[in-house]
Amino acid sequence: MAVFLFTFGLFLVVVLAMAVGFIVQRKTLAGSCGGLGELNIAKACDCDKPCEKRLKRLQKEKMWQDNKII
């Protein structure tokens, strides 16, 4: 039991140290390449006419909304 508590405490200290380091750096969360913000894109789908894949997904969502019981 002592080994478990020591290991848990060690993990807790490491997580807290990473959290403090993150807060001190004052950086925003970003992916490895900076994400869409680096490309100056406000949202993922900003086109006038959605692609076929998105149209199918929208139709499927509409069907679920139309056929739901409650």
mmCIF file with all atom_site columns, C-alpha atoms in Angstrom, residues 1-68:
data_model
loop_
_atom_site.group_PDB
_atom_site.id
_atom_site.type_symbol
_atom_site.label_atom_id
_atom_site.label_alt_id
_atom_site.label_comp_id
_atom_site.label_asym_id
_atom_site.label_entity_id
_atom_site.label_seq_id
_atom_site.pdbx_PDB_ins_code
_atom_site.Cartn_x
_atom_site.Cartn_y
_atom_site.Cartn_z
_atom_site.occupancy
_atom_site.B_iso_or_equiv
_atom_site.pdbx_formal_charge
_atom_site.auth_seq_id
_atom_site.auth_comp_id
_atom_site.auth_asym_id
_atom_site.auth_atom_id
_atom_site.pdbx_PDB_model_num
ATOM 1  C CA . MET A 1 1  ? 0.000   0.000  0.000   1.00 0.00 ? 1  MET A CA 1
ATOM 2  C CA . ALA A 1 2  ? 2.888   2.337  0.736   1.00 0.00 ? 2  ALA A CA 1
ATOM 3  C CA . VAL A 1 3  ? 4.261   1.853  -2.779  1.00 0.00 ? 3  VAL A CA 1
ATOM 4  C CA . PHE A 1 4  ? 0.867   2.718  -4.254  1.00 0.00 ? 4  PHE A CA 1
ATOM 5  C CA . LEU A 1 5  ? 0.566   5.901  -2.180  1.00 0.00 ? 5  LEU A CA 1
ATOM 6  C CA . PHE A 1 6  ? 4.136   6.930  -3.023  1.00 0.00 ? 6  PHE A CA 1
ATOM 7  C CA . THR A 1 7  ? 3.519   6.377  -6.753  1.00 0.00 ? 7  THR A CA 1
ATOM 8  C CA . PHE A 1 8  ? 0.208   8.225  -6.657  1.00 0.00 ? 8  PHE A CA 1
ATOM 9  C CA . GLY A 1 9  ? 1.823   11.130 -4.813  1.00 0.00 ? 9  GLY A CA 1
ATOM 10 C CA . LEU A 1 10 ? 4.666   11.250 -7.317  1.00 0.00 ? 10 LEU A CA 1
ATOM 11 C CA . PHE A 1 11 ? 2.240   11.361 -10.256 1.00 0.00 ? 11 PHE A CA 1
ATOM 12 C CA . LEU A 1 12 ? 0.252   14.072 -8.509  1.00 0.00 ? 12 LEU A CA 1
ATOM 13 C CA . VAL A 1 13 ? 3.394   16.178 -7.998  1.00 0.00 ? 13 VAL A CA 1
ATOM 14 C CA . VAL A 1 14 ? 4.378   15.772 -11.657 1.00 0.00 ? 14 VAL A CA 1
ATOM 15 C CA . VAL A 1 15 ? 0.903   16.767 -12.896 1.00 0.00 ? 15 VAL A CA 1
ATOM 16 C CA . LEU A 1 16 ? 0.855   19.798 -10.601 1.00 0.00 ? 16 LEU A CA 1
ATOM 17 C CA . ALA A 1 17 ? 4.327   20.832 -11.777 1.00 0.00 ? 17 ALA A CA 1
ATOM 18 C CA . MET A 1 18 ? 3.221   20.615 -15.416 1.00 0.00 ? 18 MET A CA 1
ATOM 19 C CA . ALA A 1 19 ? 0.087   22.654 -14.637 1.00 0.00 ? 19 ALA A CA 1
ATOM 20 C CA . VAL A 1 20 ? 2.089   25.373 -12.896 1.00 0.00 ? 20 VAL A CA 1
ATOM 21 C CA . GLY A 1 21 ? 4.576   25.464 -15.773 1.00 0.00 ? 21 GLY A CA 1
ATOM 22 C CA . PHE A 1 22 ? 1.757   25.789 -18.278 1.00 0.00 ? 22 PHE A CA 1
ATOM 23 C CA . ILE A 1 23 ? 0.107   28.607 -16.332 1.00 0.00 ? 23 ILE A CA 1
ATOM 24 C CA . VAL A 1 24 ? 3.392   30.482 -15.929 1.00 0.00 ? 24 VAL A CA 1
ATOM 25 C CA . GLN A 1 25 ? 4.116   30.367 -19.672 1.00 0.00 ? 25 GLN A CA 1
ATOM 26 C CA . ARG A 1 26 ? 0.704   31.944 -20.441 1.00 0.00 ? 26 ARG A CA 1
ATOM 27 C CA . LYS A 1 27 ? 0.424   30.185 -23.772 1.00 0.00 ? 27 LYS A CA 1
ATOM 28 C CA . THR A 1 28 ? -2.824  29.236 -25.437 1.00 0.00 ? 28 THR A CA 1
ATOM 29 C CA . LEU A 1 29 ? -3.543  25.587 -26.166 1.00 0.00 ? 29 LEU A CA 1
ATOM 30 C CA . ALA A 1 30 ? -2.604  24.631 -29.701 1.00 0.00 ? 30 ALA A CA 1
ATOM 31 C CA . GLY A 1 31 ? -1.885  21.561 -31.726 1.00 0.00 ? 31 GLY A CA 1
ATOM 32 C CA . SER A 1 32 ? 1.558   20.652 -32.929 1.00 0.00 ? 32 SER A CA 1
ATOM 33 C CA . CYS A 1 33 ? 1.231   22.902 -35.978 1.00 0.00 ? 33 CYS A CA 1
ATOM 34 C CA . GLY A 1 34 ? -0.979  25.590 -34.447 1.00 0.00 ? 34 GLY A CA 1
ATOM 35 C CA . GLY A 1 35 ? -4.217  24.402 -35.980 1.00 0.00 ? 35 GLY A CA 1
ATOM 36 C CA . LEU A 1 36 ? -6.567  26.426 -38.147 1.00 0.00 ? 36 LEU A CA 1
ATOM 37 C CA . GLY A 1 37 ? -5.682  29.634 -36.326 1.00 0.00 ? 37 GLY A CA 1
ATOM 38 C CA . GLU A 1 38 ? -2.312  29.685 -38.096 1.00 0.00 ? 38 GLU A CA 1
ATOM 39 C CA . LEU A 1 39 ? -4.127  29.619 -41.452 1.00 0.00 ? 39 LEU A CA 1
ATOM 40 C CA . ASN A 1 40 ? -6.469  32.483 -40.454 1.00 0.00 ? 40 ASN A CA 1
ATOM 41 C CA . ILE A 1 41 ? -9.521  30.249 -40.863 1.00 0.00 ? 41 ILE A CA 1
ATOM 42 C CA . ALA A 1 42 ? -12.339 31.171 -38.492 1.00 0.00 ? 42 ALA A CA 1
ATOM 43 C CA . LYS A 1 43 ? -14.149 27.836 -38.678 1.00 0.00 ? 43 LYS A CA 1
ATOM 44 C CA . ALA A 1 44 ? -13.737 24.430 -40.263 1.00 0.00 ? 44 ALA A CA 1
ATOM 45 C CA . CYS A 1 45 ? -16.481 24.748 -42.890 1.00 0.00 ? 45 CYS A CA 1
ATOM 46 C CA . ASP A 1 46 ? -16.759 28.313 -44.169 1.00 0.00 ? 46 ASP A CA 1
ATOM 47 C CA . CYS A 1 47 ? -17.618 27.577 -47.794 1.00 0.00 ? 47 CYS A CA 1
ATOM 48 C CA . ASP A 1 48 ? -20.787 28.752 -49.552 1.00 0.00 ? 48 ASP A CA 1
ATOM 49 C CA . LYS A 1 49 ? -21.706 25.326 -50.903 1.00 0.00 ? 49 LYS A CA 1
ATOM 50 C CA . PRO A 1 50 ? -20.911 22.415 -48.550 1.00 0.00 ? 50 PRO A CA 1
ATOM 51 C CA . CYS A 1 51 ? -19.154 19.360 -49.931 1.00 0.00 ? 51 CYS A CA 1
ATOM 52 C CA . GLU A 1 52 ? -21.006 16.088 -50.601 1.00 0.00 ? 52 GLU A CA 1
ATOM 53 C CA . LYS A 1 53 ? -19.814 14.513 -47.366 1.00 0.00 ? 53 LYS A CA 1
ATOM 54 C CA . ARG A 1 54 ? -21.156 17.434 -45.309 1.00 0.00 ? 54 ARG A CA 1
ATOM 55 C CA . LEU A 1 55 ? -24.441 17.457 -47.256 1.00 0.00 ? 55 LEU A CA 1
ATOM 56 C CA . LYS A 1 56 ? -24.944 13.765 -46.480 1.00 0.00 ? 56 LYS A CA 1
ATOM 57 C CA . ARG A 1 57 ? -24.206 14.379 -42.804 1.00 0.00 ? 57 ARG A CA 1
ATOM 58 C CA . LEU A 1 58 ? -26.651 17.312 -42.710 1.00 0.00 ? 58 LEU A CA 1
ATOM 59 C CA . GLN A 1 59 ? -29.352 15.194 -44.375 1.00 0.00 ? 59 GLN A CA 1
ATOM 60 C CA . LYS A 1 60 ? -28.754 12.396 -41.879 1.00 0.00 ? 60 LYS A CA 1
ATOM 61 C CA . GLU A 1 61 ? -28.977 14.851 -38.951 1.00 0.00 ? 61 GLU A CA 1
ATOM 62 C CA . LYS A 1 62 ? -32.204 16.306 -40.372 1.00 0.00 ? 62 LYS A CA 1
ATOM 63 C CA . MET A 1 63 ? -33.658 12.811 -40.746 1.00 0.00 ? 63 MET A CA 1
ATOM 64 C CA . TRP A 1 64 ? -32.816 12.024 -37.110 1.00 0.00 ? 64 TRP A CA 1
ATOM 65 C CA . GLN A 1 65 ? -34.420 15.290 -35.977 1.00 0.00 ? 65 GLN A CA 1
ATOM 66 C CA . ASP A 1 66 ? -37.548 14.653 -38.054 1.00 0.00 ? 66 ASP A CA 1
ATOM 67 C CA . ASN A 1 67 ? -37.931 11.058 -36.817 1.00 0.00 ? 67 ASN A CA 1
ATOM 68 C CA . LYS A 1 68 ? -37.181 11.451 -33.138 1.00 0.00 ? 68 LYS A CA 1
#
